PDB file of C-alpha atoms in Angstrom:
ATOM      1  CA  GLU A  69       0.180  -0.072   0.063  1.00  0.00           C
ATOM      2  CA  VAL A  70       1.457   3.494  -1.481  1.00  0.00           C
ATOM      3  CA  GLN A  71       2.014   5.726   2.023  1.00  0.00           C
ATOM      4  CA  LEU A  72       3.168   9.042   2.180  1.00  0.00           C
ATOM      5  CA  VAL A  73       3.602  11.196   5.536  1.00  0.00           C
ATOM      6  CA  GLU A  74       4.783  14.460   5.777  1.00  0.00           C
ATOM      7  CA  SER A  75       5.959  15.837   8.782  1.00  0.00           C
ATOM      8  CA  GLY A  76       7.936  19.213   9.391  1.00  0.00           C
ATOM      9  CA  GLY A  77       5.408  21.662   9.423  1.00  0.00           C
ATOM     10  CA  GLY A  78       4.651  24.132  12.526  1.00  0.00           C
ATOM     11  CA  LEU A  79       4.731  27.702  13.715  1.00  0.00           C
ATOM     12  CA  VAL A  80       7.351  29.963  12.247  1.00  0.00           C
ATOM     13  CA  GLN A  81       7.879  33.685  11.871  1.00  0.00           C
ATOM     14  CA  PRO A  82       7.553  35.750   9.095  1.00  0.00           C
ATOM     15  CA  GLY A  83      10.969  35.751   6.879  1.00  0.00           C
ATOM     16  CA  ARG A  84      12.511  32.468   8.914  1.00  0.00           C
ATOM     17  CA  SER A  85      13.017  28.769   7.330  1.00  0.00           C
ATOM     18  CA  LEU A  86      11.384  25.472   7.512  1.00  0.00           C
ATOM     19  CA  ARG A  87      12.362  22.443   5.970  1.00  0.00           C
ATOM     20  CA  LEU A  88       9.252  19.775   5.232  1.00  0.00           C
ATOM     21  CA  SER A  89       9.715  15.917   4.724  1.00  0.00           C
ATOM     22  CA  CYS A  90       7.926  13.268   3.188  1.00  0.00           C
ATOM     23  CA  ALA A  91       8.552   9.827   3.790  1.00  0.00           C
ATOM     24  CA  ALA A  92       7.227   7.517   1.303  1.00  0.00           C
ATOM     25  CA  SER A  93       6.682   3.412   1.244  1.00  0.00           C
ATOM     26  CA  GLY A  94       4.872   0.763  -0.314  1.00  0.00           C
ATOM     27  CA  PHE A  95       6.087   1.849  -4.163  1.00  0.00           C
ATOM     28  CA  THR A  96       9.466   2.063  -5.805  1.00  0.00           C
ATOM     29  CA  PHE A  97      10.302   5.925  -4.947  1.00  0.00           C
ATOM     30  CA  ASP A  98      12.567   6.189  -8.163  1.00  0.00           C
ATOM     31  CA  ASP A  99      10.412   5.175 -10.345  1.00  0.00           C
ATOM     32  CA  TYR A 100       8.024   8.215  -9.709  1.00  0.00           C
ATOM     33  CA  ALA A 101       8.196  12.291  -9.435  1.00  0.00           C
ATOM     34  CA  MET A 102       7.144  13.933  -6.602  1.00  0.00           C
ATOM     35  CA  HIS A 103       5.146  17.259  -5.599  1.00  0.00           C
ATOM     36  CA  TRP A 104       3.962  19.660  -3.029  1.00  0.00           C
ATOM     37  CA  VAL A 105       0.921  20.938  -3.556  1.00  0.00           C
ATOM     38  CA  ARG A 106      -0.592  23.124  -0.468  1.00  0.00           C
ATOM     39  CA  GLN A 107      -4.226  24.430   0.792  1.00  0.00           C
ATOM     40  CA  ALA A 108      -4.650  27.694   2.640  1.00  0.00           C
ATOM     41  CA  PRO A 109      -7.224  27.551   5.328  1.00  0.00           C
ATOM     42  CA  GLY A 110     -10.703  27.175   3.943  1.00  0.00           C
ATOM     43  CA  LYS A 111      -9.325  27.445   0.468  1.00  0.00           C
ATOM     44  CA  GLY A 112      -8.463  25.514  -2.815  1.00  0.00           C
ATOM     45  CA  LEU A 113      -5.369  23.740  -3.895  1.00  0.00           C
ATOM     46  CA  GLU A 114      -2.382  25.278  -5.056  1.00  0.00           C
ATOM     47  CA  TRP A 115       0.442  23.305  -6.649  1.00  0.00           C
ATOM     48  CA  VAL A 116       3.522  24.267  -5.298  1.00  0.00           C
ATOM     49  CA  SER A 117       6.777  22.060  -6.802  1.00  0.00           C
ATOM     50  CA  GLY A 118       7.423  19.275  -8.739  1.00  0.00           C
ATOM     51  CA  ILE A 119      10.832  17.097  -9.146  1.00  0.00           C
ATOM     52  CA  SER A 120      11.514  14.316 -11.555  1.00  0.00           C
ATOM     53  CA  TRP A 121      12.887  10.778 -10.913  1.00  0.00           C
ATOM     54  CA  ASN A 122      16.422  11.527 -10.682  1.00  0.00           C
ATOM     55  CA  SER A 123      16.176  14.789  -9.623  1.00  0.00           C
ATOM     56  CA  GLY A 124      17.146  15.672 -12.986  1.00  0.00           C
ATOM     57  CA  SER A 125      14.263  18.505 -13.224  1.00  0.00           C
ATOM     58  CA  THR A 126      12.660  20.328 -11.052  1.00  0.00           C
ATOM     59  CA  GLY A 127       9.255  22.955 -11.594  1.00  0.00           C
ATOM     60  CA  TYR A 128       8.288  25.883  -9.027  1.00  0.00           C
ATOM     61  CA  ALA A 129       4.849  27.904  -8.612  1.00  0.00           C
ATOM     62  CA  ASP A 130       5.771  31.660  -9.183  1.00  0.00           C
ATOM     63  CA  SER A 131       4.394  32.372  -6.265  1.00  0.00           C
ATOM     64  CA  VAL A 132       7.532  30.292  -4.233  1.00  0.00           C
ATOM     65  CA  LYS A 133      10.338  30.811  -6.894  1.00  0.00           C
ATOM     66  CA  GLY A 134      13.354  31.237  -5.761  1.00  0.00           C
ATOM     67  CA  ARG A 135      12.130  31.007  -1.690  1.00  0.00           C
ATOM     68  CA  PHE A 136      11.638  27.568  -1.738  1.00  0.00           C
ATOM     69  CA  THR A 137      13.293  24.395  -3.008  1.00  0.00           C
ATOM     70  CA  ILE A 138      12.509  20.867  -3.523  1.00  0.00           C
ATOM     71  CA  SER A 139      14.695  18.103  -3.543  1.00  0.00           C
ATOM     72  CA  ARG A 140      14.916  14.348  -3.053  1.00  0.00           C
ATOM     73  CA  ASP A 141      17.055  11.400  -1.503  1.00  0.00           C
ATOM     74  CA  ASN A 142      16.101   8.016  -3.450  1.00  0.00           C
ATOM     75  CA  ALA A 143      18.096   6.172  -1.005  1.00  0.00           C
ATOM     76  CA  LYS A 144      15.822   7.300   1.732  1.00  0.00           C
ATOM     77  CA  ASN A 145      12.795   7.364  -0.120  1.00  0.00           C
ATOM     78  CA  SER A 146      12.085  10.697   1.314  1.00  0.00           C
ATOM     79  CA  LEU A 147      11.182  14.103  -0.377  1.00  0.00           C
ATOM     80  CA  TYR A 148      11.792  17.479   0.638  1.00  0.00           C
ATOM     81  CA  LEU A 149      10.397  21.176   0.534  1.00  0.00           C
ATOM     82  CA  GLN A 150      13.209  23.713   2.100  1.00  0.00           C
ATOM     83  CA  MET A 151      10.906  27.176   2.435  1.00  0.00           C
ATOM     84  CA  ASN A 152      12.731  30.558   3.151  1.00  0.00           C
ATOM     85  CA  SER A 153      11.702  33.565   3.719  1.00  0.00           C
ATOM     86  CA  LEU A 154       8.339  32.578   4.593  1.00  0.00           C
ATOM     87  CA  ARG A 155       5.148  34.262   4.124  1.00  0.00           C
ATOM     88  CA  ALA A 156       1.986  35.089   6.093  1.00  0.00           C
ATOM     89  CA  GLU A 157       0.649  34.017   2.630  1.00  0.00           C
ATOM     90  CA  ASP A 158       2.492  30.920   2.886  1.00  0.00           C
ATOM     91  CA  THR A 159       0.321  29.569   5.400  1.00  0.00           C
ATOM     92  CA  ALA A 160      -1.160  26.197   4.686  1.00  0.00           C
ATOM     93  CA  LEU A 161      -1.543  22.323   4.427  1.00  0.00           C
ATOM     94  CA  TYR A 162       1.271  21.219   2.679  1.00  0.00           C
ATOM     95  CA  TYR A 163       0.423  17.771   0.900  1.00  0.00           C
ATOM     96  CA  CYS A 164       3.037  15.380  -0.585  1.00  0.00           C
ATOM     97  CA  ALA A 165       1.893  14.084  -4.031  1.00  0.00           C
ATOM     98  CA  LYS A 166       2.866  10.767  -5.903  1.00  0.00           C
ATOM     99  CA  ALA A 167       2.656  11.206  -9.560  1.00  0.00           C
ATOM    100  CA  GLY A 168       2.089   8.735 -12.213  1.00  0.00           C
ATOM    101  CA  ALA A 169       5.036   9.136 -14.085  1.00  0.00           C
ATOM    102  CA  ARG A 170       8.579  10.130 -13.890  1.00  0.00           C
ATOM    103  CA  ILE A 171       9.039  13.413 -15.020  1.00  0.00           C
ATOM    104  CA  VAL A 172       7.714  16.721 -13.717  1.00  0.00           C
ATOM    105  CA  PRO A 173       5.152  17.860 -16.621  1.00  0.00           C
ATOM    106  CA  ALA A 174       3.255  14.585 -16.246  1.00  0.00           C
ATOM    107  CA  ALA A 175       1.535  16.008 -13.047  1.00  0.00           C
ATOM    108  CA  THR A 176      -1.050  13.457 -12.214  1.00  0.00           C
ATOM    109  CA  PHE A 177      -1.559  13.183  -8.301  1.00  0.00           C
ATOM    110  CA  HIS A 178      -2.433   9.672  -7.796  1.00  0.00           C
ATOM    111  CA  ARG A 179      -1.538   9.394  -4.089  1.00  0.00           C
ATOM    112  CA  TRP A 180      -1.298  11.965  -1.499  1.00  0.00           C
ATOM    113  CA  GLY A 181      -0.318  12.127   1.887  1.00  0.00           C
ATOM    114  CA  GLN A 182      -2.292  13.391   4.841  1.00  0.00           C
ATOM    115  CA  GLY A 183      -0.324  16.841   5.095  1.00  0.00           C
ATOM    116  CA  THR A 184       1.462  18.908   7.233  1.00  0.00           C
ATOM    117  CA  LEU A 185       0.554  22.195   8.517  1.00  0.00           C
ATOM    118  CA  VAL A 186       2.961  25.435   8.159  1.00  0.00           C
ATOM    119  CA  THR A 187       1.688  28.490  10.109  1.00  0.00           C
ATOM    120  CA  VAL A 188       3.747  31.518   9.315  1.00  0.00           C
ATOM    121  CA  SER A 189       2.784  34.486  11.967  1.00  0.00           C
ATOM    122  CA  SER A 190       4.674  36.978  14.372  1.00  0.00           C
TER     123      SER A 190
ATOM    124  CA  ASP B 366      -0.599  30.704 -16.168  1.00  0.00           C
ATOM    125  CA  ILE B 367      -3.430  28.636 -17.524  1.00  0.00           C
ATOM    126  CA  GLN B 368      -6.543  29.477 -15.624  1.00  0.00           C
ATOM    127  CA  MET B 369      -9.195  26.987 -14.816  1.00  0.00           C
ATOM    128  CA  THR B 370     -12.958  28.239 -14.468  1.00  0.00           C
ATOM    129  CA  GLN B 371     -15.055  25.809 -12.592  1.00  0.00           C
ATOM    130  CA  SER B 372     -18.889  25.860 -12.456  1.00  0.00           C
ATOM    131  CA  PRO B 373     -20.716  26.046 -10.273  1.00  0.00           C
ATOM    132  CA  SER B 374     -18.885  26.706  -7.037  1.00  0.00           C
ATOM    133  CA  SER B 375     -21.407  24.806  -4.823  1.00  0.00           C
ATOM    134  CA  LEU B 376     -24.326  22.404  -5.930  1.00  0.00           C
ATOM    135  CA  SER B 377     -27.214  20.706  -3.475  1.00  0.00           C
ATOM    136  CA  ALA B 378     -28.717  17.848  -5.217  1.00  0.00           C
ATOM    137  CA  SER B 379     -30.544  14.485  -4.024  1.00  0.00           C
ATOM    138  CA  VAL B 380     -29.462  11.039  -3.844  1.00  0.00           C
ATOM    139  CA  GLY B 381     -30.181   9.443  -7.290  1.00  0.00           C
ATOM    140  CA  ASP B 382     -29.783  12.660  -8.973  1.00  0.00           C
ATOM    141  CA  ARG B 383     -27.136  13.094 -12.016  1.00  0.00           C
ATOM    142  CA  VAL B 384     -24.741  15.834 -11.047  1.00  0.00           C
ATOM    143  CA  THR B 385     -22.506  17.595 -13.648  1.00  0.00           C
ATOM    144  CA  ILE B 386     -19.687  19.871 -13.277  1.00  0.00           C
ATOM    145  CA  THR B 387     -18.177  21.677 -16.059  1.00  0.00           C
ATOM    146  CA  CYS B 388     -14.077  23.215 -16.368  1.00  0.00           C
ATOM    147  CA  GLN B 389     -13.166  25.604 -18.612  1.00  0.00           C
ATOM    148  CA  ALA B 390      -9.654  26.234 -19.449  1.00  0.00           C
ATOM    149  CA  SER B 391      -8.201  29.470 -20.454  1.00  0.00           C
ATOM    150  CA  GLN B 392      -6.215  27.964 -23.336  1.00  0.00           C
ATOM    151  CA  ASP B 393      -6.326  24.384 -25.422  1.00  0.00           C
ATOM    152  CA  ILE B 394      -5.152  22.304 -22.870  1.00  0.00           C
ATOM    153  CA  SER B 395      -5.664  18.982 -25.055  1.00  0.00           C
ATOM    154  CA  ASN B 396      -6.693  16.416 -22.495  1.00  0.00           C
ATOM    155  CA  TYR B 397      -4.571  16.844 -20.157  1.00  0.00           C
ATOM    156  CA  LEU B 398      -7.136  17.313 -16.719  1.00  0.00           C
ATOM    157  CA  ASN B 399      -7.606  15.401 -13.969  1.00  0.00           C
ATOM    158  CA  TRP B 400     -10.386  15.625 -11.158  1.00  0.00           C
ATOM    159  CA  TYR B 401      -9.877  15.366  -7.572  1.00  0.00           C
ATOM    160  CA  GLN B 402     -12.615  14.463  -4.953  1.00  0.00           C
ATOM    161  CA  GLN B 403     -11.791  15.758  -1.367  1.00  0.00           C
ATOM    162  CA  LYS B 404     -13.764  15.109   1.687  1.00  0.00           C
ATOM    163  CA  PRO B 405     -14.009  17.180   4.685  1.00  0.00           C
ATOM    164  CA  GLY B 406     -10.695  17.144   6.952  1.00  0.00           C
ATOM    165  CA  LYS B 407      -8.946  14.721   4.205  1.00  0.00           C
ATOM    166  CA  ALA B 408      -6.422  14.624   1.807  1.00  0.00           C
ATOM    167  CA  PRO B 409      -7.537  14.988  -2.256  1.00  0.00           C
ATOM    168  CA  LYS B 410      -8.410  11.469  -4.085  1.00  0.00           C
ATOM    169  CA  LEU B 411      -7.843  11.385  -7.884  1.00  0.00           C
ATOM    170  CA  LEU B 412     -10.961  10.207  -9.435  1.00  0.00           C
ATOM    171  CA  ILE B 413     -10.188  10.727 -13.257  1.00  0.00           C
ATOM    172  CA  TYR B 414      -7.327  11.464 -15.095  1.00  0.00           C
ATOM    173  CA  ASP B 415      -6.567  12.169 -18.942  1.00  0.00           C
ATOM    174  CA  ALA B 416     -10.251  14.226 -19.046  1.00  0.00           C
ATOM    175  CA  SER B 417     -12.128  10.450 -19.374  1.00  0.00           C
ATOM    176  CA  ASN B 418     -10.007   7.562 -17.642  1.00  0.00           C
ATOM    177  CA  LEU B 419     -11.323   6.105 -14.088  1.00  0.00           C
ATOM    178  CA  GLU B 420      -9.122   5.582 -12.000  1.00  0.00           C
ATOM    179  CA  THR B 421      -8.575   2.255 -10.727  1.00  0.00           C
ATOM    180  CA  GLY B 422     -10.876   1.531  -7.365  1.00  0.00           C
ATOM    181  CA  VAL B 423     -13.159   4.279  -8.276  1.00  0.00           C
ATOM    182  CA  PRO B 424     -16.672   3.569  -8.845  1.00  0.00           C
ATOM    183  CA  SER B 425     -17.888   3.730 -12.196  1.00  0.00           C
ATOM    184  CA  ARG B 426     -20.990   6.633 -11.794  1.00  0.00           C
ATOM    185  CA  PHE B 427     -18.124   9.151 -11.527  1.00  0.00           C
ATOM    186  CA  SER B 428     -16.925   9.878 -15.591  1.00  0.00           C
ATOM    187  CA  GLY B 429     -15.385  12.660 -17.296  1.00  0.00           C
ATOM    188  CA  SER B 430     -15.304  13.917 -20.840  1.00  0.00           C
ATOM    189  CA  GLY B 431     -14.259  16.827 -23.130  1.00  0.00           C
ATOM    190  CA  SER B 432     -10.869  17.973 -24.880  1.00  0.00           C
ATOM    191  CA  GLY B 433      -9.058  21.227 -25.452  1.00  0.00           C
ATOM    192  CA  THR B 434     -10.823  23.945 -23.462  1.00  0.00           C
ATOM    193  CA  ASP B 435     -13.832  22.355 -22.333  1.00  0.00           C
ATOM    194  CA  PHE B 436     -14.314  19.539 -19.633  1.00  0.00           C
ATOM    195  CA  THR B 437     -17.444  17.715 -17.972  1.00  0.00           C
ATOM    196  CA  PHE B 438     -17.646  15.818 -14.816  1.00  0.00           C
ATOM    197  CA  THR B 439     -20.272  13.594 -14.294  1.00  0.00           C
ATOM    198  CA  ILE B 440     -22.152  11.333 -11.249  1.00  0.00           C
ATOM    199  CA  SER B 441     -24.641   9.256 -12.639  1.00  0.00           C
ATOM    200  CA  SER B 442     -26.216   8.758  -9.434  1.00  0.00           C
ATOM    201  CA  LEU B 443     -25.716  10.749  -6.344  1.00  0.00           C
ATOM    202  CA  GLN B 444     -24.681   8.537  -3.134  1.00  0.00           C
ATOM    203  CA  PRO B 445     -24.633  10.102   0.397  1.00  0.00           C
ATOM    204  CA  GLU B 446     -20.898   9.285   0.363  1.00  0.00           C
ATOM    205  CA  ASP B 447     -20.492  11.560  -2.598  1.00  0.00           C
ATOM    206  CA  ILE B 448     -20.655  14.657  -0.516  1.00  0.00           C
ATOM    207  CA  ALA B 449     -17.270  16.440  -1.074  1.00  0.00           C
ATOM    208  CA  THR B 450     -15.552  19.338  -2.512  1.00  0.00           C
ATOM    209  CA  TYR B 451     -14.373  18.439  -6.471  1.00  0.00           C
ATOM    210  CA  TYR B 452     -11.428  20.250  -8.346  1.00  0.00           C
ATOM    211  CA  CYS B 453     -10.515  19.782 -11.612  1.00  0.00           C
ATOM    212  CA  GLN B 454      -6.634  20.080 -12.630  1.00  0.00           C
ATOM    213  CA  GLN B 455      -4.710  20.962 -16.094  1.00  0.00           C
ATOM    214  CA  TYR B 456      -1.250  19.705 -16.307  1.00  0.00           C
ATOM    215  CA  ASP B 457      -0.712  21.054 -20.037  1.00  0.00           C
ATOM    216  CA  ASN B 458       1.541  23.376 -18.073  1.00  0.00           C
ATOM    217  CA  LEU B 459       2.595  24.378 -14.686  1.00  0.00           C
ATOM    218  CA  PRO B 460      -0.592  22.759 -12.802  1.00  0.00           C
ATOM    219  CA  THR B 461      -3.421  24.793 -11.633  1.00  0.00           C
ATOM    220  CA  PHE B 462      -6.815  23.608  -9.980  1.00  0.00           C
ATOM    221  CA  GLY B 463     -10.446  25.104 -10.687  1.00  0.00           C
ATOM    222  CA  GLN B 464     -11.389  26.951  -7.476  1.00  0.00           C
ATOM    223  CA  GLY B 465     -13.404  23.638  -6.823  1.00  0.00           C
ATOM    224  CA  THR B 466     -17.306  22.865  -6.470  1.00  0.00           C
ATOM    225  CA  ARG B 467     -19.134  22.053  -3.116  1.00  0.00           C
ATOM    226  CA  LEU B 468     -21.690  19.246  -3.292  1.00  0.00           C
ATOM    227  CA  GLU B 469     -23.970  18.747  -0.700  1.00  0.00           C
ATOM    228  CA  ILE B 470     -27.042  16.748  -0.465  1.00  0.00           C
ATOM    229  CA  LYS B 471     -30.468  18.851  -0.587  1.00  0.00           C
TER     230      LYS B 471
END
């Protein structure tokens, strides 16, 4: 069974940094691209970032480009999101999602974790 | 960015009703369109991919159609467990979601 477990969320002050992690199991992790999708409280879904199977290609939403960095460690079956210069508008539930293919553009999110909450506030 | 316009934003229907949600893209996205269901307090779940393909394990009362800029999602006979918010999502370019359709039981 595919499992995606996010961690690393919490309360952080504006301008500070946070690193999210996603532990994957139940599938061959390095066969698939992985993504982060977020959902602000009471709002809709927003794609944040994606990374290809071998880390050779990444993509970012304009809202986070230059501030967030996605990475993965296939040996540890783990996905990461380094978030710098956080803003109040980054407050959201962050989901880790498994794609259906190796490449970032094939962004169909077949499985999702339960999310980790990031709150940016002073 | 490609904008996805979903309608209606909310919908109330009775058990057994046929329910239809539409999604319009701001430019041609071929069939690069997915539909997700999100129940309260839960993660989204993929129902339909590539506009019309049913994800494994999803009941056949769910279906999707369309290509280019206009897409339709249908529940043929609404069940109580279908109460949720539904989102369309394109991946022709950087992925974007529709604003969601909240479905309630009348």
